[in-house]
Each structure stands twice: as structure tokens, then as C-alpha cells.
Amino acid sequence: MLTISYNHTMGSPATFLLVGIPGLQSSYLGLAISFSAMYSTALLGNTLIITVICMDSTLQEPMYFFLCVLAAVDIVMASSVVPKMVSIFSSGDSSISFNACFTQMYFIHAATAVETGLLLAMAFDRYVAICKPLHYMRILTPHVMLGISVTIIIRAVIFMTPLSWMLSHLPFCGSNVVFHSYCEHMAVAKLTCADPMPTSLYSLIFSSIIVASDVAFISASYTLILRAVFGLSSKNAQRKALSTCGSHVGVMALYYLPGMASIYVAWLGKDKVPLHTQVLLADLYLIIPPTLNPIIYGIRTKQIRERIWSLLMHRFFHQSTQG
């Protein structure tokens, strides 16, 4: 794994030990198989999405550009956690170095911050496409799309860099056992000798601000979209417009509902919800969206579905001819 160098204190452990999912050790083999299957699906599906969009000149619209970036972020997010999880569940290899742990933490939280920004960008894309169709290509130019993407990434870096720096510079003089499947911020923060509340509050406040602002703008976009759609005289036009938004709404539900449940259960329900439920919810939050996003877009988006089918058929017949 790519590592970021952290100037940690002399009291910091050389390695952490990831427990996995406390209390579910008897189910580790089934979890390893399930997570491996979901990870393989995520890699295959998102790679197909990226390949089809990059290869097909008819899929160079802004919507497909943001979808391509989303697929890349999904691969990064899943790859940051699932291989190590499967290693823990299948072979018991639970050790992770200090630098690797904080690098994993950085990429996980940065990827989730980028993903919520991309969902906002995709909502804005649908708003312009439906409410201002005549100005669509003039508003969402390649430079604007690139600027939006860079801004989303910079926002994630600005959020995540201070958090990683603050936590990595706290003294770790006690246990090095992390009761989680990956280096989740609050699970690692519990191992510090100093008060971890400042970093925990920073994480909660800034993640809440990012998600709340994005959800507010997404809600405003869809309010305007629905108003425009139901103002159309043709029922067929209404159905077509709503269909183009259906995939996006499904992806948003997959991302925000488990994500908010995971965050607030960890904060507010930690004494009421069993630890294995909290950890499993956090794990599924990181693997289910990357697994199902390409399936949702592949099934519901006609252009992508046709291009993927054409690509697979071409590969199949090409292999058959060579055989």
C-alpha cells in the first residue's frame, strides 16, 4: 500500500493489530468469501464503467464524466479496506504498520468526502440538463467539469489533512489493538494516551458540515427538477426525465443512509448498539456502494448498458475466433 510519512511520537507503536469484527470470529470464513465476491464485483463493474466511457466518443457528456470519476473513487475506496479485511478474515493477518494505518485512514475518509461532492456535482448536472437543456453544453464545459472535480478533491484534502496530522501526533502509549476491521478514525483515537476529543469533534463537525451542505444543495436541485418535470405537458417526457434521475437517487440512498447511520451510531449509540454491529455497518458502508453503483448505472442507463454488452460480445467473439 502507498504510504504517507507521519512524524509520530516515540511512544507510538510500530504496528497496530486490527481485530476485525469483534464477536463474529466464527463467521470470518463466510465474511471473507462475501467481501471477496463484493470486491471482485466492484472492481469489474467500475472498471467496465470507466473503460466504456473512455472508449466511446458518444459518452463524453458531463454526466458520464462525473460517473467515470465516481467509478474511480469507488475503486480507491474499496481497495483501501477490502484486501486487508479479507486477509484478517481468511488468514488472521491483523497487523498493519503505523504509517500504513494512517495512510489507509486518509484515503478512506478522503474518498468518502470526494464521493459526496461528486453526488452533488451529478445532481447539479441533472438540474442543468432538465431545467436548462438549451444551455447544458454551454454551462458544463470541459473546463467547468474539471474545475468542479478539482475543487471536490481539494475540499477533501483540506478536511482530511489536519485530522490525520492531529491524530498521528498524539501519544500512543497503551494498547495497539484496534477493535475494528480497518483504521477507522475513532477506533484508533481511543488508543491515545491524550484526550482524543478535539480530533473526534473535528471529524464529527466537519463531516457533518460537508454532508449537510451537500445534501441541502442536492435537495434544492431535485426540488427544482421535480417542479420542472411535473410542469411538462407530456407524460412520456415526464417519465423520461424522472428515469434519468432514478439511478442518481438510488446511488445517493446507498451512500447517505448507511453512512449517516454508521457515523451517528458510533457517536450516539455506542453504549446501546453492540460493537460487532457498529463495525459491520461501517464495513458495509464502504463496500456496498462501490459494489452496487456500477450495477445500478449499468442496468438503468441504456447507453452504458448497450455499450457494455457490445464490448463484452466483441471480446467474447474475438476470443472465440482466435480459439
Coordinates of N, CA and C in Angstrom, one line a residue, residues 81 108 201 215 262 268 322:
V81 N -9.7 -0.8 1.8 CA -10.1 -1.5 3.0 C -10.3 -3.0 2.8
I108 N -9.5 6.5 3.0 CA -10.9 6.1 3.3 C -11.7 7.4 3.5
L201 N -14.2 15.6 17.7 CA -15.1 16.7 17.4 C -14.8 17.3 16.0
V215 N -26.1 17.6 1.0 CA -27.5 17.2 0.9 C -28.4 18.3 0.7
S262 N -24.0 4.8 10.2 CA -22.7 4.4 10.7 C -22.1 5.5 11.6
L268 N -23.6 8.2 19.0 CA -24.7 8.3 19.9 C -25.2 7.0 20.5
Q322 N -10.3 -16.5 -32.2 CA -8.9 -16.8 -32.0 C -8.8 -18.3 -31.6

